[in-house]
Amino acid sequence: MNTWTIMTYELRRLFRSRALLLNQFLLPLLLIFLLGTSLSGVVGSQSKQTIHSVRVGVVNLPTKNTAKSALVADFLSTPELQDIIIPISLPSREAAESGLRAGKYGYAVIVPPGFDQKVQNGEQAQLEFILGKDHTNNLVAGTVFDNFVDHINDIQAAATILGPESLAAFAPSNENTPSPLKLGELGEDGGSYSATQFYAVSMLLMFLLYCGLTVNISLFNEKEEHTLFRLNSMPVKGSQLFIGKMLGVGTVSIVQCSAIILLSHWLYGVYWGNRPVLLILFCLLMIIASMTLSIVVSMFFKSGASARSVITVLTVCMTFLSGGMAPLPESWVNSVGAFTINHWMMQAILGMMLHVDVSRIMPNLLAMALICVVLFGAALISYRKVGYHA
Protein backbone atom coordinates (compact mmCIF):
# COMPACT_ATOMS: atom_id res chain seq x y z
CA MET A 1 0.00 0.00 0.00
CA ASN A 2 2.86 2.39 0.73
CA THR A 3 4.32 1.79 -2.73
CA TRP A 4 0.89 2.21 -4.33
CA THR A 5 0.25 5.46 -2.43
CA ILE A 6 3.62 6.91 -3.44
CA MET A 7 3.09 5.93 -7.07
CA THR A 8 -0.37 7.54 -7.10
CA TYR A 9 1.00 10.74 -5.61
CA GLU A 10 3.82 10.80 -8.16
CA LEU A 11 1.35 10.41 -11.02
CA ARG A 12 -0.79 13.28 -9.75
CA ARG A 13 2.24 15.51 -9.31
CA LEU A 14 3.62 14.78 -12.79
CA PHE A 15 0.35 15.14 -14.68
CA ARG A 16 -0.31 18.48 -12.97
CA SER A 17 2.98 19.84 -14.30
CA ARG A 18 2.44 22.03 -17.36
CA ALA A 19 6.13 21.81 -18.21
CA LEU A 20 5.85 18.00 -18.45
CA LEU A 21 2.81 18.18 -20.72
CA LEU A 22 4.49 20.70 -23.02
CA ASN A 23 7.97 19.14 -23.15
CA GLN A 24 7.10 15.44 -23.14
CA PHE A 25 3.81 15.35 -25.08
CA LEU A 26 3.41 18.41 -27.33
CA LEU A 27 7.06 19.15 -28.21
CA PRO A 28 7.83 15.76 -29.83
CA LEU A 29 4.72 16.01 -32.02
CA LEU A 30 5.70 19.53 -33.08
CA LEU A 31 9.26 18.42 -33.92
CA ILE A 32 7.99 15.43 -35.92
CA PHE A 33 5.86 17.77 -38.02
CA LEU A 34 8.58 20.39 -38.55
CA LEU A 35 11.44 17.98 -39.29
CA GLY A 36 9.32 15.64 -41.39
CA THR A 37 8.04 18.53 -43.52
CA SER A 38 11.25 20.51 -43.93
CA LEU A 39 13.56 17.52 -44.54
CA SER A 40 11.28 15.46 -46.78
CA GLY A 41 13.79 15.76 -49.62
CA VAL A 42 16.72 14.62 -47.48
CA VAL A 43 15.34 11.60 -45.64
CA GLY A 44 13.04 8.93 -47.05
CA SER A 45 11.18 9.04 -50.32
CA GLN A 46 7.82 10.66 -50.90
CA SER A 47 7.28 9.36 -54.42
CA LYS A 48 8.65 6.64 -56.64
CA GLN A 49 11.73 7.69 -58.59
CA THR A 50 12.27 6.88 -62.27
CA ILE A 51 15.37 6.55 -64.43
CA HIS A 52 15.49 8.88 -67.42
CA SER A 53 17.44 8.25 -70.62
CA VAL A 54 20.99 9.57 -70.70
CA ARG A 55 22.48 11.12 -73.84
CA VAL A 56 25.97 9.66 -74.13
CA GLY A 57 28.57 11.00 -76.53
CA VAL A 58 30.60 8.10 -77.98
CA VAL A 59 33.93 8.57 -79.73
CA ASN A 60 34.46 5.28 -81.59
CA LEU A 61 36.50 6.04 -84.69
CA PRO A 62 38.65 3.84 -86.92
CA THR A 63 42.37 4.55 -87.35
CA LYS A 64 44.87 3.71 -90.06
CA ASN A 65 45.71 0.32 -88.58
CA THR A 66 42.47 -0.57 -86.78
CA ALA A 67 38.73 -0.43 -87.41
CA LYS A 68 36.24 1.02 -84.99
CA SER A 69 35.21 -1.23 -82.13
CA ALA A 70 32.50 -3.69 -83.16
CA LEU A 71 32.09 -4.84 -79.55
CA VAL A 72 31.08 -1.37 -78.37
CA ALA A 73 28.85 -0.78 -81.40
CA ASP A 74 27.02 -4.10 -80.87
CA PHE A 75 26.61 -3.36 -77.16
CA LEU A 76 25.08 0.07 -77.80
CA SER A 77 22.64 -1.42 -80.32
CA THR A 78 21.12 -3.96 -77.89
CA PRO A 79 17.38 -3.40 -77.35
CA GLU A 80 17.71 -3.47 -73.56
CA LEU A 81 19.70 -0.23 -73.61
CA GLN A 82 17.33 1.80 -75.78
CA ASP A 83 15.34 3.19 -72.83
CA ILE A 84 18.44 3.97 -70.77
CA ILE A 85 21.28 5.06 -73.05
CA ILE A 86 20.95 7.28 -76.13
CA PRO A 87 24.33 6.95 -77.93
CA ILE A 88 25.49 9.85 -80.10
CA SER A 89 28.52 9.33 -82.34
CA LEU A 90 31.08 12.12 -82.10
CA PRO A 91 34.10 12.85 -84.30
CA SER A 92 36.62 13.61 -81.55
CA ARG A 93 37.35 13.86 -77.88
CA GLU A 94 37.22 17.68 -78.13
CA ALA A 95 33.65 17.48 -79.45
CA ALA A 96 32.69 15.25 -76.51
CA GLU A 97 34.20 17.65 -73.97
CA SER A 98 32.54 20.65 -75.62
CA GLY A 99 29.15 18.91 -75.62
CA LEU A 100 29.49 18.01 -71.97
CA ARG A 101 30.30 21.61 -71.03
CA ALA A 102 27.31 22.85 -73.04
CA GLY A 103 25.00 20.28 -71.48
CA LYS A 104 24.23 18.51 -74.75
CA TYR A 105 25.32 15.15 -73.33
CA GLY A 106 25.15 13.71 -69.87
CA TYR A 107 28.14 11.41 -70.25
CA ALA A 108 30.90 10.60 -72.70
CA VAL A 109 32.78 7.42 -73.62
CA ILE A 110 36.10 7.40 -75.45
CA VAL A 111 36.94 4.07 -77.11
CA PRO A 112 40.72 3.67 -77.42
CA PRO A 113 42.16 2.61 -80.82
CA GLY A 114 42.47 -1.15 -81.23
CA PHE A 115 40.03 -1.93 -78.45
CA ASP A 116 38.72 -5.13 -80.08
CA GLN A 117 42.21 -6.32 -80.98
CA LYS A 118 43.41 -5.87 -77.40
CA VAL A 119 40.43 -7.83 -76.14
CA GLN A 120 41.12 -10.66 -78.62
CA ASN A 121 44.76 -10.75 -77.51
CA GLY A 122 43.65 -11.29 -73.91
CA GLU A 123 44.58 -7.84 -72.65
CA GLN A 124 42.46 -6.02 -70.10
CA ALA A 125 39.49 -4.16 -71.59
CA GLN A 126 39.50 -0.44 -70.77
CA LEU A 127 37.36 2.50 -71.85
CA GLU A 128 37.76 6.16 -70.98
CA PHE A 129 34.78 7.84 -69.32
CA ILE A 130 34.16 11.59 -69.01
CA LEU A 131 31.61 12.59 -66.40
CA GLY A 132 28.90 15.14 -67.02
CA LYS A 133 27.29 17.75 -64.79
CA ASP A 134 24.46 15.63 -63.38
CA HIS A 135 25.31 13.10 -60.66
CA THR A 136 22.36 10.83 -61.49
CA ASN A 137 23.29 10.65 -65.17
CA ASN A 138 26.87 9.81 -64.23
CA LEU A 139 25.66 7.07 -61.93
CA VAL A 140 23.30 5.51 -64.50
CA ALA A 141 25.69 5.63 -67.47
CA GLY A 142 28.66 4.63 -65.34
CA THR A 143 26.82 1.57 -64.08
CA VAL A 144 25.95 0.46 -67.63
CA PHE A 145 29.45 0.83 -69.10
CA ASP A 146 31.22 -0.50 -66.02
CA ASN A 147 29.13 -3.67 -66.29
CA PHE A 148 30.00 -3.92 -70.00
CA VAL A 149 33.75 -3.73 -69.31
CA ASP A 150 33.53 -6.08 -66.34
CA HIS A 151 31.61 -8.61 -68.44
CA ILE A 152 34.34 -8.63 -71.10
CA ASN A 153 37.06 -9.04 -68.49
CA ASP A 154 35.12 -11.92 -66.91
CA ILE A 155 34.98 -13.69 -70.28
CA GLN A 156 38.71 -13.24 -70.75
CA ALA A 157 39.46 -14.58 -67.29
CA ALA A 158 37.24 -17.61 -67.84
CA ALA A 159 38.83 -18.38 -71.19
CA THR A 160 42.33 -18.07 -69.73
CA ILE A 161 41.69 -20.29 -66.71
CA LEU A 162 39.04 -22.76 -67.94
CA GLY A 163 39.79 -22.84 -71.65
CA PRO A 164 37.85 -21.76 -74.75
CA GLU A 165 35.05 -24.25 -73.97
CA SER A 166 33.89 -22.02 -71.10
CA LEU A 167 32.89 -19.27 -73.54
CA ALA A 168 29.68 -21.15 -74.29
CA ALA A 169 28.40 -20.18 -70.85
CA PHE A 170 28.59 -16.50 -71.84
CA ALA A 171 26.74 -16.92 -75.12
CA PRO A 172 23.50 -14.88 -75.29
CA SER A 173 20.28 -16.83 -75.03
CA ASN A 174 17.15 -16.41 -77.11
CA GLU A 175 15.04 -15.63 -74.06
CA ASN A 176 14.07 -12.06 -73.27
CA THR A 177 16.67 -10.61 -70.96
CA PRO A 178 15.72 -8.07 -68.29
CA SER A 179 16.87 -4.49 -68.35
CA PRO A 180 20.52 -4.13 -67.27
CA LEU A 181 19.60 -1.34 -64.84
CA LYS A 182 16.78 -1.27 -62.36
CA LEU A 183 15.91 1.27 -59.68
CA GLY A 184 15.69 -0.44 -56.31
CA GLU A 185 13.68 0.64 -53.29
CA LEU A 186 14.30 0.29 -49.59
CA GLY A 187 12.38 -2.65 -48.12
CA GLU A 188 11.70 -6.14 -49.38
CA ASP A 189 8.06 -5.34 -50.06
CA GLY A 190 8.97 -2.42 -52.34
CA GLY A 191 8.08 0.23 -49.75
CA SER A 192 10.09 3.01 -48.22
CA TYR A 193 9.71 5.14 -45.12
CA SER A 194 9.08 8.87 -45.41
CA ALA A 195 10.88 11.68 -43.59
CA THR A 196 7.92 11.98 -41.22
CA GLN A 197 8.20 8.30 -40.32
CA PHE A 198 11.95 8.58 -39.83
CA TYR A 199 11.71 11.55 -37.47
CA ALA A 200 8.72 10.07 -35.69
CA VAL A 201 10.95 7.16 -34.68
CA SER A 202 13.88 9.43 -33.89
CA MET A 203 11.86 11.83 -31.72
CA LEU A 204 10.07 8.98 -29.96
CA LEU A 205 13.38 7.46 -28.89
CA MET A 206 14.94 10.77 -27.94
CA PHE A 207 12.03 11.78 -25.71
CA LEU A 208 11.86 8.33 -24.16
CA LEU A 209 15.49 8.90 -23.20
CA TYR A 210 14.47 12.27 -21.82
CA CYS A 211 12.16 10.49 -19.38
CA GLY A 212 15.41 9.95 -17.51
CA LEU A 213 15.23 13.65 -16.64
CA THR A 214 11.86 12.98 -15.02
CA VAL A 215 13.49 10.25 -12.94
CA ASN A 216 16.22 12.67 -11.91
CA ILE A 217 13.75 15.42 -10.99
CA SER A 218 11.62 12.98 -9.01
CA LEU A 219 14.59 11.68 -7.01
CA PHE A 220 16.18 15.06 -6.29
CA ASN A 221 12.91 16.90 -5.71
CA GLU A 222 12.51 15.41 -2.23
CA LYS A 223 16.15 16.14 -1.36
CA GLU A 224 16.16 19.72 -2.57
CA GLU A 225 12.89 20.55 -0.84
CA HIS A 226 14.05 18.83 2.38
CA THR A 227 11.01 16.55 2.55
CA LEU A 228 13.04 13.36 2.41
CA PHE A 229 13.84 13.71 6.15
CA ARG A 230 10.15 13.55 7.04
CA LEU A 231 9.50 10.68 4.63
CA ASN A 232 12.35 8.67 6.17
CA SER A 233 10.95 9.29 9.64
CA MET A 234 7.60 7.78 8.64
CA PRO A 235 6.88 4.03 8.58
CA VAL A 236 7.92 3.85 4.94
CA LYS A 237 10.89 1.84 3.75
CA GLY A 238 13.39 3.51 1.48
CA SER A 239 12.86 0.78 -1.11
CA GLN A 240 9.09 1.40 -1.10
CA LEU A 241 9.62 5.11 -1.65
CA PHE A 242 12.11 4.48 -4.45
CA ILE A 243 10.02 1.82 -6.21
CA GLY A 244 6.87 3.94 -5.94
CA LYS A 245 8.55 6.88 -7.60
CA MET A 246 9.97 4.70 -10.39
CA LEU A 247 6.57 3.11 -11.05
CA GLY A 248 5.01 6.56 -11.31
CA VAL A 249 7.63 7.80 -13.77
CA GLY A 250 7.44 4.55 -15.74
CA THR A 251 3.66 4.87 -16.06
CA VAL A 252 4.00 8.43 -17.35
CA SER A 253 6.60 7.26 -19.88
CA ILE A 254 4.25 4.54 -21.13
CA VAL A 255 1.45 7.11 -21.56
CA GLN A 256 3.88 9.45 -23.33
CA CYS A 257 5.02 6.70 -25.71
CA SER A 258 1.45 5.69 -26.51
CA ALA A 259 0.46 9.31 -27.13
CA ILE A 260 3.35 9.94 -29.55
CA ILE A 261 2.63 6.77 -31.53
CA LEU A 262 -1.14 7.19 -31.72
CA LEU A 263 -1.23 10.96 -32.31
CA SER A 264 1.50 10.83 -34.95
CA HIS A 265 -0.53 8.13 -36.71
CA TRP A 266 -3.81 10.05 -36.52
CA LEU A 267 -2.44 13.52 -37.24
CA TYR A 268 0.40 12.84 -39.69
CA GLY A 269 -0.44 9.39 -41.03
CA VAL A 270 2.74 7.79 -39.66
CA TYR A 271 2.74 4.05 -40.35
CA TRP A 272 4.43 2.12 -37.53
CA GLY A 273 4.46 -1.31 -39.18
CA ASN A 274 2.34 -4.42 -38.84
CA ARG A 275 3.84 -5.86 -35.63
CA PRO A 276 2.28 -3.95 -32.70
CA VAL A 277 3.35 -6.52 -30.11
CA LEU A 278 7.02 -6.19 -31.07
CA LEU A 279 6.68 -2.40 -31.15
CA ILE A 280 5.24 -2.37 -27.61
CA LEU A 281 7.98 -4.71 -26.39
CA PHE A 282 10.74 -2.53 -27.85
CA CYS A 283 9.20 0.60 -26.33
CA LEU A 284 9.02 -1.03 -22.89
CA LEU A 285 12.68 -2.05 -23.16
CA MET A 286 13.58 1.52 -24.16
CA ILE A 287 11.76 2.91 -21.12
CA ILE A 288 13.53 0.46 -18.81
CA ALA A 289 16.92 1.30 -20.34
CA SER A 290 16.31 5.04 -20.03
CA MET A 291 15.14 4.86 -16.41
CA THR A 292 17.92 2.57 -15.21
CA LEU A 293 20.55 4.69 -16.97
CA SER A 294 19.18 7.78 -15.22
CA ILE A 295 19.17 5.99 -11.86
CA VAL A 296 22.84 5.08 -12.25
CA VAL A 297 23.75 8.68 -13.12
CA SER A 298 21.59 10.21 -10.37
CA MET A 299 22.96 7.97 -7.64
CA PHE A 300 26.53 9.18 -8.08
CA PHE A 301 25.81 12.92 -8.21
CA LYS A 302 25.02 15.03 -5.18
CA SER A 303 23.58 17.83 -7.29
CA GLY A 304 20.46 17.38 -9.37
CA ALA A 305 21.64 19.98 -11.89
CA SER A 306 24.87 18.08 -12.56
CA ALA A 307 23.02 14.80 -13.04
CA ARG A 308 20.52 16.45 -15.40
CA SER A 309 23.37 17.91 -17.47
CA VAL A 310 24.99 14.48 -17.87
CA ILE A 311 21.66 12.87 -18.84
CA THR A 312 20.97 15.61 -21.40
CA VAL A 313 24.42 15.28 -22.97
CA LEU A 314 24.10 11.49 -23.16
CA THR A 315 20.66 11.78 -24.77
CA VAL A 316 21.77 14.26 -27.43
CA CYS A 317 24.98 12.35 -28.22
CA MET A 318 23.23 8.99 -28.55
CA THR A 319 20.53 10.51 -30.76
CA PHE A 320 23.14 12.12 -33.03
CA LEU A 321 25.48 9.13 -33.28
CA SER A 322 22.62 6.79 -34.12
CA GLY A 323 21.71 9.01 -37.09
CA GLY A 324 18.49 10.28 -35.52
CA MET A 325 19.12 14.00 -36.05
CA ALA A 326 20.54 13.92 -39.58
CA PRO A 327 21.49 11.15 -42.01
CA LEU A 328 25.04 9.98 -41.29
CA PRO A 329 27.34 7.71 -43.33
CA GLU A 330 26.35 4.09 -42.94
CA SER A 331 29.83 3.22 -41.66
CA TRP A 332 29.36 5.67 -38.76
CA VAL A 333 25.88 4.45 -37.89
CA ASN A 334 26.90 0.78 -37.91
CA SER A 335 30.17 1.28 -36.01
CA VAL A 336 30.04 4.18 -33.55
CA GLY A 337 26.23 4.24 -33.48
CA ALA A 338 26.13 0.58 -32.41
CA PHE A 339 27.31 1.66 -28.95
CA THR A 340 24.12 3.70 -28.39
CA ILE A 341 20.71 2.53 -27.21
CA ASN A 342 18.96 4.44 -30.00
CA HIS A 343 20.74 2.48 -32.74
CA TRP A 344 19.20 -0.88 -31.91
CA MET A 345 15.75 0.59 -31.38
CA MET A 346 15.79 2.73 -34.50
CA GLN A 347 16.93 -0.01 -36.86
CA ALA A 348 14.32 -2.37 -35.44
CA ILE A 349 11.37 0.03 -35.72
CA LEU A 350 12.35 1.19 -39.21
CA GLY A 351 12.60 -2.48 -40.16
CA MET A 352 9.10 -3.08 -38.87
CA MET A 353 7.86 -0.16 -40.95
CA LEU A 354 9.37 -1.84 -44.03
CA HIS A 355 7.96 -5.29 -43.19
CA VAL A 356 11.35 -6.97 -42.91
CA ASP A 357 11.48 -10.55 -41.70
CA VAL A 358 11.28 -11.12 -37.96
CA SER A 359 14.62 -12.95 -38.04
CA ARG A 360 16.31 -9.63 -38.90
CA ILE A 361 14.67 -7.88 -35.94
CA MET A 362 15.41 -10.49 -33.28
CA PRO A 363 19.13 -9.57 -32.93
CA ASN A 364 18.06 -6.02 -32.08
CA LEU A 365 15.59 -7.35 -29.52
CA LEU A 366 18.29 -9.49 -27.91
CA ALA A 367 20.69 -6.53 -27.88
CA MET A 368 18.09 -4.32 -26.18
CA ALA A 369 17.31 -7.05 -23.64
CA LEU A 370 21.03 -7.39 -22.85
CA ILE A 371 21.39 -3.61 -22.47
CA CYS A 372 18.43 -3.54 -20.07
CA VAL A 373 19.85 -6.41 -17.99
CA VAL A 374 23.24 -4.68 -17.70
CA LEU A 375 21.73 -1.29 -16.82
CA PHE A 376 19.27 -2.85 -14.37
CA GLY A 377 22.13 -4.64 -12.64
CA ALA A 378 24.13 -1.41 -12.51
CA ALA A 379 21.13 0.47 -11.10
CA LEU A 380 20.58 -2.21 -8.44
CA ILE A 381 24.24 -2.17 -7.40
CA SER A 382 24.36 1.63 -7.28
CA TYR A 383 21.17 1.77 -5.20
CA ARG A 384 22.51 -0.74 -2.68
CA LYS A 385 25.80 1.12 -2.50
CA VAL A 386 24.49 4.68 -2.30
CA GLY A 387 20.84 4.32 -1.31
CA TYR A 388 18.09 6.92 -1.45
CA HIS A 389 18.26 9.09 1.61
CA ALA A 390 18.80 12.72 2.58
C-alpha angles and dihedrals in degrees: 000000000000091000091046092049093050092048091050092050091049091052092051092048094049097045091050090057111100091196090059093050092049099042101037103033112022101031097059091050091050092049092048090054096045097044095040092051100041097042099041090117094051103046127039127348126275097189138018113273124223133204115238125205116269122219105224123192110217123196104196107150132159121241133204094273102028139043124230116280112278091187093061093042092051091047093052091049095057112119093230091067098050094091094044110035126039105192118207118190114228130192098224148002090255090058090051093050092046092050092050092052091049092048095243092125132032096208141006134213124198114199110206118229114270094019095148093045092052090050091050090050090056097252122143114277113237134174129184116237127197115197123225132215099270118077094206093052090049091051095048097044093040091054092051097048095039089056090049093053093043091051092054092048090049090054091050092049092049092049092049096048104030101027134245091299090073091066089080089072090062095050113119116253128224092240120102109268121214123246112284091229128047131174110236128206132212112261132040092252092056094256132123134198121246128229089258091055092047094052092041088062093042095050092044091056095042094052092044086057088049089061082080086073088058089053090051093048092047093051097044096039092077092046096048093046091046094235094121090080091061093044091052090050091056124082091268123116119229090237091054091051092047096046092046092054092047092049090052093050091044091053091051090050091052090051090047092051092048092048094051093048097044098040093046088052095048098039103034103020094242110177111215098188134259100281107080094164092057090045091053091047093051091048092051090050090050091052091049092048092048094048096045091047089053091048091054092050095044094050094060098046124077093197122065092209092057092049091048091051092053092047092049093049092048091049095050094044094049092047092050097044092049090056094250097129100042135355110275130191111283091238090060095046094049096043113031093019091057089073091063129083092227093061096065093042095046096049091048097049093044087050090053089051089055094046095241118173117279090238089068092052098047095075088057090049091051091047091052091047090051091049091051092049092050094046092044090052091048091049091050093049093046091049092051091047099044105017128194110277140118 
